Amino acid sequence: MTKNQSVLKWIEEMKALVTPKDVVWIDGSEEQLEALRKEACTTGEMIKLNQEKLPGCYLHRTAVNDVARVEDRTFICSRKEEDAGPTNHWMEPQKCYKMLYDIARGSYKGRTMYVIPYSMGPIGSPFSKIGVELTDSIYVVLNMSIMTRTGDKVWESLGDSSDWVRGLHAKCDIDAEKRYICHFPEDNTIISVNSGYGGNVLLGKKCFALRIASFLGKNEGWMAEHMLILGVQNPKGEIKYISAAFPSACGKTNLAMLIPPEVYRKKGYKVWTVGDDIAWMRIGPDGRLWAVNPENGFFGVAPGTNAKSNPNALECTHKGTIFTNVAENLDDKTVWWEGLDKNPPENGVDWKGNPWNGKTSTEKGAHPNSRFTAPAKNCPCVSPEFDKGTGVPISAIIFGGRRAQTTPLVYQSRDWNNGVFVGSIMASETTAAATGAVGVVRRDPMAMLPFCGYHMGDYFQHWIDMGEKLGDKAPKIFNVNWFRLNQDGHFIWPGFGDNLRVLEWILARCEGKADAVETPIGFVPKAEDINLDGLDMSRETLQSILNVNKEQWAKEAEGISEFYKKFGDKMPKTLKEELNGLQGRLK
Ligand code: GTP
Ligand code: SPV
Ligand code: MN
């Protein structure tokens, strides 16, 4: 517990609002968590899985209408509407507080209020920030205990400071019509009502570590990004770090944990995972950009994870993991999802809780956005630097998305500002990670469209300013696309572990050791400069995904021009000039 007056006062206010029957302070002890797991199993909130095959693992099903982030119900409630910008929903803060308090009032009646103190980032690191989440959900407590550093040590670190983020979560009735995920950046406050889905209720994650933190970062001179962080160790034993921003369900977890192809393993290459979803980056004393992963676990997409695509992620899920909305195998109390293996349970239960025979049913067993919550320490390739509060120095920043056409496998920006342009024009086919249509191409700058807590025009300017401060120590900026399709609708690039072949070119470029071809959009590799050893792919096929088609890009530039108009006066001149430059080169 804490004597921090700002914390105690706020909890009293929230107690008076939601009127719980009692209050439980999460202290970080295994005994307390174990008692909560037991209780959740008694009420049916969680299902205990086969403890021999999956020790410490549990299954949870959310309500069927509550399986993904809800971008249309997510609000940035800055005092001035223009500070939220054209890409965020906005509500006047006082009006929003009133609406949320009316929804949350009395909603903990007969229920327990759990107080979760948590640190984003290793406790005590200069990168780290503290939050307190109040929730009436044991599922939230158990997930936050995996995803963040929680417990009494957080109070010790906070002391009597009032610099912490308030988070109120109330399940209420899981009423989709009254579901709101609201952020008050100027008050360091988050309120989430009527949901039980991870991205909406694990308030340390997208709400704090991206929406609130991006706002703090702009004001304090650092960056909060939707990025994985990985280290590539070469045969000489040198490790270079890369951060990469891809939209939701576009391959961050997979890239962060990649296993090198055999020819690379034999040479001595290794990949270390620092983070799979969020990076907080600051300019270090040496002038370089340093990154920490503020999280302590992985909230990863289950479908498609298998022994071939991502053995490291699969291994992460074999102990101490909470599965959400996957299929259950009643015969041996294990779990299954599409793309795990070819042996779905016959005697199963689907993600909706209905009896399900995976061998005969045409329905999906797991929801496409079903997830696993696994401790980072489970990861066989977790970086030795994972817990270090100093972070890791970033050599390259990669942007990327899902594009069936147009965007080549990889290209390098001309310089930092051109790289910011490349990030700002990112577009990707939408996925099941948020409610709404899937597979529609939309602009998603820096993979931050749903996560930027302020005006995106100002966000672009912040990127430009950071580049200015970094000067010649700035990481090089690249763009990748693993998702080009052939005429039969199949992926041309094998992806996954083979993505290391592209990372090798990227790192060689950073050291000035690889050649490239200049195109209107930037520098692409020569087909002979991507190592294809051990891969069944011809240089011609590779060349087909390195090509930059001027007609397609001219069309793309029109779309970008339209998109940029949204930001009005806040659109940095530098980026408009970058667009003009691109259009000129395409002529
Ligand atoms: P969030 O957790 O939602 O932010 O997503 P993420 O970016 O971590 O996505 P993740 O790595 O979980 O990938 C999601 C989907 O992309 C899965 O279905 C993967 O199978 C697929 N995927 C990942 N990497 C590749 C790749 O290199 N090639 C192809 N074709 N698919 C990939
Ligand atoms: C994403 O949607 O980008 C995720 C999962 O990483 S969630 O925590 O739901 O945001
Ligand atoms: Mn994400």
PDB file of N, CA and C and ligand atoms in Angstrom, residues 69 197-199 205-206 226 248 252 277 299 371 433 451, ligand 2:
ATOM      1  N   ARG A  69     -10.257  -3.989 -30.262  1.00  0.00           N
ATOM      2  CA  ARG A  69     -10.318  -2.569 -29.948  1.00  0.00           C
ATOM      3  C   ARG A  69     -11.468  -1.916 -30.704  1.00  0.00           C
ATOM      4  N   TYR A 197     -12.168  -6.510 -23.213  1.00  0.00           N
ATOM      5  CA  TYR A 197     -11.150  -6.955 -24.181  1.00  0.00           C
ATOM      6  C   TYR A 197      -9.818  -6.237 -23.927  1.00  0.00           C
ATOM      7  N   GLY A 198      -8.741  -6.985 -23.990  1.00  0.00           N
ATOM      8  CA  GLY A 198      -7.385  -6.518 -23.704  1.00  0.00           C
ATOM      9  C   GLY A 198      -7.073  -5.084 -24.090  1.00  0.00           C
ATOM     10  N   GLY A 199      -7.089  -4.808 -25.386  1.00  0.00           N
ATOM     11  CA  GLY A 199      -6.670  -3.491 -25.866  1.00  0.00           C
ATOM     12  C   GLY A 199      -7.512  -2.355 -25.303  1.00  0.00           C
ATOM     13  N   LYS A 205      -1.315  -0.533 -21.649  1.00  0.00           N
ATOM     14  CA  LYS A 205      -0.835  -0.849 -22.998  1.00  0.00           C
ATOM     15  C   LYS A 205      -1.115   0.299 -23.973  1.00  0.00           C
ATOM     16  N   LYS A 206      -2.143   0.172 -24.809  1.00  0.00           N
ATOM     17  CA  LYS A 206      -2.348   1.181 -25.837  1.00  0.00           C
ATOM     18  C   LYS A 206      -2.753   2.530 -25.225  1.00  0.00           C
ATOM     19  N   HIS A 226       4.422   2.526 -31.743  1.00  0.00           N
ATOM     20  CA  HIS A 226       3.847   1.172 -31.894  1.00  0.00           C
ATOM     21  C   HIS A 226       4.873   0.304 -32.620  1.00  0.00           C
ATOM     22  N   SER A 248      -1.475  -3.103 -36.383  1.00  0.00           N
ATOM     23  CA  SER A 248      -1.929  -4.255 -35.600  1.00  0.00           C
ATOM     24  C   SER A 248      -2.068  -5.492 -36.493  1.00  0.00           C
ATOM     25  N   LYS A 252       4.559  -7.686 -36.065  1.00  0.00           N
ATOM     26  CA  LYS A 252       5.579  -7.236 -35.106  1.00  0.00           C
ATOM     27  C   LYS A 252       6.063  -8.388 -34.235  1.00  0.00           C
ATOM     28  N   ASP A 277       5.687  -4.849 -29.323  1.00  0.00           N
ATOM     29  CA  ASP A 277       4.523  -4.008 -29.628  1.00  0.00           C
ATOM     30  C   ASP A 277       4.756  -2.513 -29.406  1.00  0.00           C
ATOM     31  N   PHE A 299       1.144  -9.632 -25.562  1.00  0.00           N
ATOM     32  CA  PHE A 299      -0.288  -9.860 -25.784  1.00  0.00           C
ATOM     33  C   PHE A 299      -0.409 -10.134 -27.284  1.00  0.00           C
ATOM     34  N   ARG A 371      -6.034 -14.022 -28.548  1.00  0.00           N
ATOM     35  CA  ARG A 371      -4.708 -13.591 -28.094  1.00  0.00           C
ATOM     36  C   ARG A 371      -4.163 -14.495 -26.993  1.00  0.00           C
ATOM     37  N   ALA A 433      -7.806  -6.896 -35.566  1.00  0.00           N
ATOM     38  CA  ALA A 433      -7.406  -6.356 -34.261  1.00  0.00           C
ATOM     39  C   ALA A 433      -8.323  -5.231 -33.794  1.00  0.00           C
ATOM     40  N   PHE A 451      -3.499   5.268 -32.255  1.00  0.00           N
ATOM     41  CA  PHE A 451      -2.802   5.352 -30.958  1.00  0.00           C
ATOM     42  C   PHE A 451      -2.147   6.688 -30.656  1.00  0.00           C
TER      43      PHE A 451
HETATM   44  C1  SPV B   2      -3.077  -4.105 -31.351  1.00  0.00           C
HETATM   45  O1  SPV B   2      -4.288  -4.156 -31.672  1.00  0.00           O
HETATM   46  O2  SPV B   2      -2.247  -3.378 -31.948  1.00  0.00           O
HETATM   47  C2  SPV B   2      -2.574  -4.942 -30.243  1.00  0.00           C
HETATM   48  C3  SPV B   2      -3.538  -5.618 -29.413  1.00  0.00           C
HETATM   49  O3  SPV B   2      -1.383  -4.992 -30.006  1.00  0.00           O
HETATM   50  S1  SPV B   2      -4.360  -4.526 -28.328  1.00  0.00           S
HETATM   51  O4  SPV B   2      -3.735  -4.620 -27.040  1.00  0.00           O
HETATM   52  O5  SPV B   2      -5.732  -4.969 -28.309  1.00  0.00           O
HETATM   53  O6  SPV B   2      -4.250  -3.164 -28.822  1.00  0.00           O
END
